Each structure stands twice: as C-alpha cells, then as structure tokens.
Amino acid sequence: MEKFTEVMSVAAPLPLINIDTDMIIPKQFLKTIKRSGLGKNLFDEMRYDQSGNEIGDFVLNQAKYKNTNILIAGDNFGCGSSREHAPWALLDFGIRAVISTSFADIFYNNCFKNGILPIILPKKERDLLMDDALKGSNSILTVNLENQEIKRPDGSIITFDVDQFKKKCLLNGLDDIELTMKKFDKIKSFEDSYFLKFPWLGQ
Amino acid sequence: MLECKTLYDKIWEDHLITEDNDGTSLLYVDRHLVHEVTSPQAFEGLRISNRTVRSPEKTIAVPDHNVPTTLDRAEGISNKESRIQVEALDKNAIDFGINYYPVNDIRQGIVHIIGPEQGWTLPGMTIVCGDSHTATHGAFGALAHGIGTSEVEHVLATQTLIQKKSKNMKVEVNGTLGLGVTAKDVTLSIIGETGTAGGTGHVIEYAGSVISNLSVEGRMTVCNMAIEGGARAGLIAPDQKTFDYIKGRPHAPKGSNWEMAINSWKQLYSDNGSRFDKLVVIDGNSIAPVVTWGTSPEDVLPINEIIPNPNDFDVQKKQAVERSLNYMGLIPGQKLEDVKIDTVFIGSCTNGRIEDLRDVAKIMEGKKVKEGIRAMIVPGSGLVREQAEEEGIAQKLKEAGFEWRLAGCSMCLAMNPDQLSPEERCAATSNRNFEGRQGRGGRTHLMSPAMAAAAAITGHLTDVRNLI
C-alpha cells in the first residue's frame, strides 16, 4: 500500500449529501478482476453524458480540479455497498484524502486499506474547507497525517482526529495481513479453546 | 453483581482474540461468504503472496451478482467480463478448496439467501462477506456485516478481522402491524425515522413485539436493510422460531451438537438493564405500507401521502431532494398513488424468499399484470424457485403475466442483463433506490412484495390494502 505522509493540492468541492458508492463507481465497472484502471470511470454517470462525453459542469471535469488529490464532500460520503472499487477508483484518479462530516463505516475502512485518508471534521470546519475548495486554482490545502493538520490557503490550521492504529498503517504503508500473521499462535490457541466451548462450529 | 451485556457485547466477547490499548481488536470469523464480484482481487492477492485460505471449510462461495437469470444461462454467460468473473470464482473455489455452489447447481442463489437456507448461518456466529447486505444474517442473532475486498483477503488468509467495537443501538418496534403491512414496510419506516446515517458507527438490535412476531424470513428482510440505515450490522435475538427454522438444514448441527448448540443459543439476548448508546422506539400500529419517492432509502412515505416539497427540508437535504425529484421525474404535491410505473421487479436478498413469493401470489390471486407492464420474478435461490414450483405459485404467477427467472441478484443492482432503461420507472422489492442503481437513468421505487404486486395489477403505485 502507498504510504500517506503529506498531500498538497487544490481541493475539489462535492457538497452533495449521501454520495453513495453507486455514484462513485457504477456497477458496470465492477466486472473487473483488477484493482487498477478505475479512475477514468470515477463518478461516471455524473461525469459523462450518455454518449461518453464529459459534462463540463461536473467538478472533476473543470480544468482547475482535474488534477486534484483532495475531495471536500457533503455528509455521509460513501454510503451504500461495500465495493472497494469505490476507493480504488478514487485512488486511481489521484484522490488521496476525502474530507467530510461523516462517512459510511465500510467505505471509511476501505479507504485506509488503500492509502486514502478519510478525515471527519465538524460541519463548521468542513464548510470552511468547502469554501476554500470553491475558490479553485490557487486555493491550496495541505493535509499532513503525522501532525494531523490541514493547512488552509490563508495559513490557518485545522486539526483532525484519526485512529492511531490506522494512522500507523497509513504512514508506513503497512499490510494488515502481515501484521495479523504474526499473531498466528494467538489465533491457534483461541481456536483450541473456542471449539471446545462451541464444538459444532469447529466443523 | 453481574455486568449487563447486550447481545452484541456477548457475541463480540466470544470472538475476541486480542485487543490493543486503543481498542483495535482481532475478531474470529466463523463463516466467510464469497461471491464473484468482490473476491477476484483478494484471491489474486493470496496467490501473489503465496498464501492459502486458512479455513476453507468455513468459506462458502457462490456466483450471484452478475449471473444471467434467463433460462438459457446453462449454455454459458455471453457477457465476456461477467463470464471471466464467474470463471475466476469457479477456479478460485477449486484451487483453494472452499465450499462452492456453481451457477448450474440447484442450490445456487443470492449469497445471503443460500447461507441461511443451507444452515451455514447460525446464531452467535460472526459472519462476513464482501457485500454490505451481509447484515441479513443478523436475523439469526449472528454478528454479520459487509467488508471490503482487502478485508476479504485478510479473512481468507487469517480467518480473522481487525475491528474496533461499534456502539450499541436498539430499535424497538412495539404494537401490532396492520393489514397489508409487512417486514419491508417496517424496515423502510425505520430508515425513514433514523435517516441513512442514523446507524453509522452502531450495531442495531431490533426488538419489540412487532419484531418477535415476524417470521424468520421477515426478520431477514428487516436486518438486510440495517446497512441502508448506516449500521454495518443488525441483530435480532434468536428464539424458538429461529431454532425451528435452522433444524435439519444441511449444515445445521446434528445429534448431541444440536442440543448443545440450542442451550448455548438460548443465552443470546440482551440482559435486562443492558445499556444502549442510542434508542429508537417506533409504534408498529402506526406503520403503513410505504414506498420510496427519492434516490435515498430514507426518502420514504406512506403510500397515501404526496411527493414532498424540497422547501420543507433543511438546506443540505433540500439540494439533494431537488436533485432526486428531477432524477425521478416527480413533482411536489403529486399523489404517490398517481405515479405510473413501467416495470415490476420482485426478488433480491431483501425479498427473494418463498414467503415473499407467497405474498405476491396472494395479491395476484385471480388478477393479472396490467397490460404493457414488464413484470419479473427472480427467486433468491434455485431451491426457492423449486419450492414455488412445487407449491403451484410459479404457475399462477406465470399465468398472471410475470416472467419466471432463475436465481440471482438480477435487477437489484443490474450487473447482469436485467436493467432499466433511462426514465423507466420500476416498483422494486430490492434495497437501494440510488441514482443509476437499476440501470443508468432508471427510476426505482422501493416497496414490499405485496405492494409491488398491487402496482403490477394497476400500473401505478397502489395501496395494497385496497386490494385485500
């Protein structure tokens, strides 16, 4: 997994609430057996018309936001399905941080597994960043994970909370499976007593 | 004094392997359900790292999301990408030695329907699947939730999941349901009350007289949509109905194990006085048959209401409502019952079980699908389909004008050829009315099987109580 230390970019504003994973990556793109290449279909039905032409109004089609690494989103971002294709598509497009007041649980978890930092902020602070994002071109945000800080274009700082385990994994690009495999003896001894207690589950 | 524990607390503790100071925990997984769409990258990851499936006997796979449901599917899947995904699952199941129900097996079906059907789903378990509707299995008092593909790989490799404990939420539905009101109306009404983010960060336990009076299949419908209310998992304490439902199923415990299991399952309830972080109480007597009008499952109203006005919502929601009504082609003030439909879809992990089909057959008794309406029934599994045929339901529904399909997820998410065209309006028994969910530009109204049958008869959204 790609490490996350600091990301500096213009941020794209997506103020709509309840942006679901079907909007982020529609189901016709879930038929892949790979993780890469989904960026071109990120927000596909909002981004392209029926003939596949870009819809000029959509935020990620605007020149100033085309290379953004940060999204500022409305409440409850990523609700709906568990498809990890949603963070894969965001990552493939270049998004490394998403900032909102709330995220759906599964999507939130999936982000951390893919080097994307989802940041939860109080509404007031999210709204300030949304205003920054709406200004476009020279309105650069800097997200620093180590210090848990977002630097605004005016130099002011907004701090955020993050789960310390998830932070460690993201900062170092750690693989969860490797970490868990180091605990195999504990899993084994758990199983031994567990199947004594619940013998019908050991089959 | 003994500490009072919720049902969730009890299941969590039984499966806790390690817990770090910050609450990061390693949880044991009893059953891992796998389907073709969210697993290929996980198996690929295992191969690249030279890892194996730790407990293949606890891993169950079935293709469901993009399989065609037309009768000719035995001849092969014509869509190349879908075929590759299904073939990848065929191969992965063999290579890694996991339990498998291939597409032409009579036991094939939607993963959340065949888990309980085959007795893989049992009370007190932890069950995961790379699909958010895994919450369905909570109806048995199992802690069941959706996971992403990275987590699928983690569970395959280790039979565990890294988790932090969620908060406890209780939704109590008291009273008695009125005529024509079903489990689907209950679960949609709950989401209408709590909103789609109301359960975020929580595990919901559903309780109250309405829930205990529901059949096990009705309870599955309720838990299935926990995720639509934001909760990763929904739970219902198991009771005699649950035990009766499980008994004798292929993978249910047998003999002395059965007795032991029952005794253990009887301890699976929230202790009197246990603490919930959030409590929602709903009067079941006041629940009406409902339909959704927008593009979020929280956009739900009793059938005799009118389309709401965006100005009646707060600023943020107002924008979403305007967008929804524009997408749905609806006008504020319009009566829901005046909304004409083009298509009826009956099926999905929410409502693709035998009781759902019986509900449809009951409403359709002596009636026909209105001319010009496309109406399809996609049973949740090959065995549900077979049972409906044995009961004579299938024949009646076919005569009434429904297409009678093979099992799969079908038009619930439209990954297979079953899709809506732009602006095609559908009365659907599925779980999501998101933009484009059933096909680009398609317009979905969620409702119960009985309500969908009523709409099929009249050609517009209809109060099923007028047809009973």
XYZ file of C-alpha atoms in Angstrom, chain B residues 31-460:
430
model
C -18.263 -18.030 8.304
C -16.929 -16.239 5.275
C -19.310 -15.925 2.334
C -17.772 -15.112 -1.019
C -19.187 -14.014 -4.394
C -17.685 -13.314 -7.789
C -17.570 -9.506 -7.780
C -15.638 -8.579 -4.638
C -13.328 -11.597 -4.395
C -11.097 -11.946 -7.511
C -8.609 -9.307 -6.332
C -8.471 -10.970 -2.905
C -7.640 -14.418 -4.296
C -5.127 -12.778 -6.615
C -3.534 -11.171 -3.544
C -3.229 -14.587 -1.874
C -1.517 -16.016 -4.934
C 0.927 -13.123 -5.224
C 1.910 -13.505 -1.558
C 1.960 -17.294 -1.673
C -0.733 -17.533 0.988
C -3.504 -20.108 1.389
C -7.076 -19.967 2.678
C -6.719 -20.660 6.381
C -10.115 -22.317 6.895
C -11.573 -23.408 3.550
C -14.264 -25.407 5.390
C -15.639 -22.132 6.837
C -15.596 -20.391 3.464
C -18.615 -20.616 1.162
C -18.698 -19.232 -2.366
C -21.453 -18.700 -4.920
C -21.772 -16.589 -8.078
C -24.829 -14.349 -7.818
C -24.234 -10.688 -8.689
C -23.739 -10.822 -12.436
C -25.137 -14.199 -13.476
C -27.895 -14.023 -16.104
C -31.318 -15.116 -14.836
C -32.754 -16.177 -18.172
C -33.396 -19.868 -18.768
C -30.625 -20.147 -21.367
C -27.820 -19.457 -18.929
C -26.791 -23.112 -18.779
C -25.375 -22.528 -22.253
C -22.904 -20.009 -20.858
C -22.685 -16.317 -19.991
C -22.495 -14.187 -23.123
C -21.136 -11.017 -21.467
C -17.385 -11.512 -21.560
C -16.480 -9.604 -18.403
C -19.191 -11.333 -16.355
C -18.096 -14.688 -17.690
C -14.476 -14.016 -16.732
C -15.522 -13.079 -13.192
C -17.648 -16.190 -12.753
C -14.930 -18.396 -14.250
C -12.417 -16.805 -11.878
C -14.626 -17.809 -8.944
C -15.018 -21.355 -10.343
C -11.249 -21.630 -10.479
C -10.573 -19.991 -7.122
C -13.082 -22.273 -5.404
C -11.335 -25.355 -6.776
C -7.772 -24.105 -6.298
C -8.350 -23.093 -2.683
C -10.725 -25.942 -1.799
C -13.637 -23.878 -0.498
C -17.329 -24.849 -0.398
C -18.905 -23.915 -3.698
C -22.315 -23.725 -5.353
C -21.641 -23.197 -9.061
C -24.087 -21.413 -11.315
C -25.890 -24.531 -12.517
C -26.265 -26.129 -9.071
C -29.900 -26.134 -7.863
C -28.597 -24.720 -4.538
C -27.077 -21.654 -6.272
C -28.650 -18.346 -5.371
C -28.074 -14.989 -3.741
C -25.357 -15.463 -1.155
C -27.495 -14.060 1.700
C -30.364 -16.368 0.824
C -28.398 -19.583 0.490
C -26.345 -19.051 3.686
C -29.423 -19.450 5.906
C -31.038 -21.937 3.510
C -28.102 -24.350 3.739
C -27.731 -23.910 7.506
C -24.359 -22.153 7.259
C -25.848 -19.236 9.168
C -26.246 -19.978 12.877
C -26.937 -17.893 16.000
C -23.987 -16.419 17.859
C -21.675 -16.571 14.854
C -19.592 -13.893 13.242
C -20.301 -13.872 9.512
C -18.645 -11.652 6.920
C -18.929 -11.233 3.177
C -17.717 -8.708 0.652
C -21.234 -7.363 0.375
C -22.991 -4.801 2.521
C -26.215 -6.818 2.741
C -24.455 -9.402 4.882
C -26.421 -7.708 7.660
C -29.242 -10.079 6.613
C -27.794 -12.924 8.701
C -28.253 -10.834 11.858
C -31.845 -12.113 11.846
C -30.463 -15.306 13.429
C -28.632 -13.473 16.201
C -25.342 -13.633 14.294
C -22.994 -10.671 14.071
C -22.857 -10.276 10.320
C -21.545 -7.451 8.231
C -20.094 -6.415 4.911
C -16.368 -6.000 4.343
C -14.202 -4.644 1.548
C -12.012 -6.741 -0.723
C -8.831 -6.071 1.295
C -10.675 -7.460 4.300
C -11.903 -10.415 2.225
C -8.255 -11.224 1.579
C -7.459 -10.749 5.262
C -10.220 -13.151 6.319
C -9.245 -15.706 3.681
C -5.649 -15.646 4.919
C -6.253 -15.469 8.678
C -9.940 -16.309 9.448
C -9.934 -13.073 11.484
C -10.850 -9.450 11.038
C -9.302 -6.311 12.529
C -12.117 -4.323 14.075
C -12.980 -1.720 16.632
C -16.123 -2.312 18.592
C -19.169 -0.389 17.400
C -21.686 1.283 19.668
C -24.923 -0.393 20.729
C -28.174 0.885 19.250
C -31.624 -0.510 19.852
C -34.621 -0.088 17.610
C -37.790 -1.185 19.360
C -40.906 -1.677 17.269
C -43.894 -2.177 19.526
C -47.553 -2.899 18.916
C -49.060 -4.915 16.083
C -48.787 -4.477 12.334
C -51.954 -3.627 10.440
C -53.383 -5.485 7.472
C -51.128 -5.340 4.406
C -48.124 -4.117 6.400
C -45.013 -6.293 6.147
C -41.414 -6.569 7.334
C -40.328 -4.425 4.381
C -42.603 -1.605 5.478
C -41.150 -1.927 8.980
C -37.526 -1.717 7.870
C -38.179 1.142 5.408
C -40.149 3.048 8.040
C -37.263 2.654 10.490
C -34.854 4.173 7.938
C -37.365 6.963 7.297
C -37.176 7.693 11.019
C -33.412 7.354 11.609
C -32.065 8.506 8.210
C -29.429 6.725 6.166
C -26.673 7.741 8.583
C -28.670 7.164 11.794
C -26.955 3.848 12.488
C -23.424 4.824 11.409
C -20.891 3.527 13.920
C -23.505 1.313 15.570
C -24.759 -2.240 15.562
C -28.555 -2.168 15.672
C -30.510 -4.674 17.724
C -34.123 -4.853 16.580
C -36.577 -5.731 19.328
C -40.186 -5.304 20.413
C -43.386 -7.218 19.790
C -43.502 -6.470 16.059
C -40.042 -7.974 15.563
C -40.702 -11.060 17.682
C -43.976 -11.652 15.845
C -42.245 -11.569 12.459
C -41.297 -14.826 10.800
C -37.586 -15.608 10.489
C -37.735 -14.630 6.823
C -39.402 -11.316 7.716
C -36.636 -10.711 10.242
C -34.083 -11.263 7.474
C -35.803 -8.519 5.469
C -35.533 -6.172 8.449
C -31.838 -6.891 9.160
C -30.968 -6.835 5.456
C -31.605 -3.109 5.341
C -29.700 -2.230 8.542
C -26.930 -1.010 6.239
C -29.381 1.335 4.499
C -29.780 2.947 7.909
C -25.987 3.252 8.169
C -25.408 0.326 10.561
C -22.943 -2.307 9.416
C -24.894 -4.966 11.271
C -28.414 -5.590 12.514
C -29.230 -8.196 15.151
C -32.308 -9.976 16.414
C -32.166 -12.272 19.440
C -32.828 -15.870 18.359
C -35.901 -17.658 19.705
C -37.811 -20.906 19.150
C -38.816 -19.742 15.652
C -35.145 -19.329 14.784
C -34.247 -22.782 16.104
C -37.142 -24.398 14.223
C -36.041 -22.669 11.024
C -32.481 -23.959 11.334
C -33.204 -27.512 12.444
C -32.473 -30.165 9.841
C -30.762 -27.859 7.326
C -27.722 -29.435 5.631
C -25.067 -27.637 7.697
C -27.012 -27.220 10.945
C -25.580 -29.028 13.989
C -26.883 -32.571 14.446
C -27.368 -35.006 17.330
C -25.700 -34.078 20.612
C -24.196 -30.994 18.974
C -27.727 -29.744 18.277
C -28.696 -29.982 21.948
C -25.508 -28.221 22.995
C -25.994 -25.537 20.374
C -29.588 -24.830 21.442
C -28.545 -24.434 25.068
C -25.857 -22.011 24.047
C -28.130 -20.064 21.679
C -30.689 -19.580 24.435
C -28.178 -17.290 26.163
C -28.090 -14.967 23.162
C -30.158 -11.968 24.264
C -29.508 -8.535 25.718
C -29.604 -8.743 29.504
C -32.313 -6.787 31.269
C -30.856 -3.396 32.112
C -28.119 -3.506 29.492
C -27.127 -0.106 28.175
C -27.657 1.126 24.623
C -25.908 4.219 23.283
C -28.910 5.049 21.145
C -32.553 4.030 21.389
C -35.286 4.488 18.806
C -38.853 3.473 19.621
C -41.412 3.074 16.871
C -45.122 2.431 17.190
C -45.811 -0.548 14.945
C -49.548 0.197 14.931
C -48.888 3.401 13.002
C -46.752 1.844 10.247
C -48.494 1.961 6.858
C -47.487 0.322 3.588
C -44.738 2.591 2.300
C -42.866 3.420 -0.906
C -39.744 5.453 -1.579
C -40.045 8.557 -3.734
C -36.400 9.711 -3.957
C -32.927 8.334 -4.511
C -32.029 7.541 -0.915
C -33.731 4.802 1.127
C -34.582 7.443 3.752
C -36.864 9.111 1.185
C -39.827 7.014 2.246
C -43.507 7.814 2.824
C -46.796 6.013 3.439
C -48.463 5.253 0.120
C -51.351 7.677 0.712
C -49.045 10.706 1.015
C -47.918 13.218 -1.612
C -44.473 13.931 -3.110
C -42.792 16.349 -0.698
C -41.610 19.860 -1.467
C -37.822 20.485 -1.356
C -38.515 23.698 0.597
C -39.717 21.612 3.519
C -36.186 20.264 4.128
C -33.048 21.799 5.614
C -30.604 23.500 3.258
C -28.347 20.484 2.622
C -31.150 17.989 2.183
C -33.082 20.484 0.042
C -30.418 20.327 -2.644
C -30.448 16.517 -2.542
C -34.276 16.450 -2.746
C -34.325 18.788 -5.743
C -31.805 16.565 -7.473
C -33.799 13.425 -6.540
C -37.136 14.752 -7.805
C -35.536 15.889 -11.028
C -33.928 12.467 -11.475
C -37.132 10.654 -10.558
C -39.290 12.882 -12.786
C -41.684 13.728 -9.959
C -43.450 16.949 -8.961
C -44.005 18.172 -5.392
C -47.622 17.772 -4.358
C -48.249 14.893 -6.754
C -50.068 11.964 -5.093
C -47.821 8.914 -4.730
C -50.715 6.742 -5.866
C -50.845 8.653 -9.169
C -47.276 7.711 -10.096
C -47.390 5.329 -13.055
C -44.853 2.537 -13.357
C -43.366 0.634 -16.303
C -41.766 -2.320 -14.599
C -42.078 -4.551 -11.554
C -39.080 -6.340 -10.087
C -39.623 -8.951 -7.395
C -36.541 -10.551 -5.922
C -33.194 -9.649 -4.231
C -31.635 -10.628 -0.894
C -34.222 -8.360 0.737
C -37.323 -10.022 -0.689
C -36.452 -13.081 -2.762
C -37.537 -15.800 -0.338
C -40.500 -18.176 -0.507
C -42.688 -16.113 1.843
C -42.182 -13.085 -0.394
C -43.329 -15.042 -3.428
C -46.333 -16.336 -1.470
C -47.225 -12.713 -0.597
C -47.133 -11.793 -4.278
C -49.204 -14.836 -5.263
C -51.834 -13.957 -2.649
C -52.324 -10.427 -4.002
C -52.291 -11.688 -7.603
C -54.966 -14.318 -6.889
C -57.451 -14.085 -9.786
C -55.734 -10.960 -11.154
C -53.350 -10.140 -13.998
C -50.324 -7.932 -14.509
C -51.634 -4.825 -16.270
C -51.042 -4.843 -19.992
C -47.862 -3.078 -21.039
C -46.131 -3.583 -17.690
C -42.893 -5.587 -17.666
C -43.036 -7.774 -14.578
C -40.374 -10.219 -13.471
C -39.846 -12.510 -10.531
C -36.327 -13.595 -9.721
C -36.345 -16.171 -6.911
C -33.499 -15.805 -4.422
C -32.204 -19.324 -4.938
C -32.710 -22.403 -7.068
C -34.353 -24.073 -4.087
C -36.774 -21.179 -3.520
C -37.654 -21.435 -7.210
C -38.193 -25.167 -6.941
C -40.348 -24.807 -3.844
C -42.520 -22.152 -5.519
C -42.994 -24.536 -8.432
C -43.962 -27.368 -6.089
C -46.454 -25.131 -4.279
C -48.042 -24.143 -7.593
C -47.171 -20.474 -7.047
C -44.866 -20.316 -10.045
C -47.556 -21.485 -12.447
C -50.076 -18.965 -11.109
C -47.617 -16.097 -11.336
C -46.612 -17.018 -14.852
C -50.296 -17.127 -15.852
C -50.762 -13.731 -14.238
C -48.127 -12.305 -16.574
C -44.839 -12.461 -14.672
C -41.571 -13.641 -16.178
C -40.267 -16.504 -14.057
C -36.491 -16.309 -13.855
C -33.539 -18.270 -12.491
C -31.894 -17.197 -9.225
C -29.508 -14.260 -8.868
C -29.176 -10.640 -7.752
C -30.549 -9.536 -11.113
C -32.126 -6.107 -11.368
C -31.401 -5.195 -7.761
C -28.044 -3.895 -8.943
C -28.310 -4.564 -12.662
C -24.869 -6.027 -13.168
C -26.366 -8.705 -15.369
C -28.555 -8.001 -18.438
C -31.618 -7.266 -16.233
C -31.586 -3.467 -16.294
C -33.850 -0.447 -16.510
C -33.630 1.939 -19.466
C -33.325 5.679 -18.841
C -36.527 7.058 -17.255
C -38.046 3.577 -16.965
C -39.923 3.520 -13.658
C -39.789 0.406 -11.507
C -41.687 -0.878 -8.497
C -38.919 -2.894 -6.850
C -38.688 -5.136 -3.820
C -34.933 -4.570 -3.597
C -32.991 -2.394 -1.186
C -31.476 0.615 -2.954
C -33.049 3.399 -4.969
C -29.758 5.166 -5.721
C -29.312 7.019 -8.999
C -28.467 4.532 -11.725
C -28.685 1.562 -9.377
C -31.034 -0.487 -11.582
C -29.657 0.923 -14.818
C -28.492 4.364 -15.898
C -31.350 6.842 -15.599
C -33.680 4.149 -14.192
C -36.198 5.237 -11.552
C -36.655 2.941 -8.574
C -39.436 2.912 -6.011
C -38.715 0.505 -3.150
C -41.614 -1.352 -1.549
C -42.801 -4.689 -0.194
C -43.599 -7.674 -2.429
C -47.316 -7.191 -1.727
C -47.127 -3.527 -2.726
C -45.141 -4.398 -5.856
C -47.835 -6.930 -6.790
C -50.505 -4.260 -6.290
C -48.579 -1.911 -8.591
C -48.290 -4.683 -11.180
C -52.080 -5.048 -11.228
C -52.957 -1.353 -11.510
C -49.903 0.027 -13.335
C -49.305 2.719 -10.740
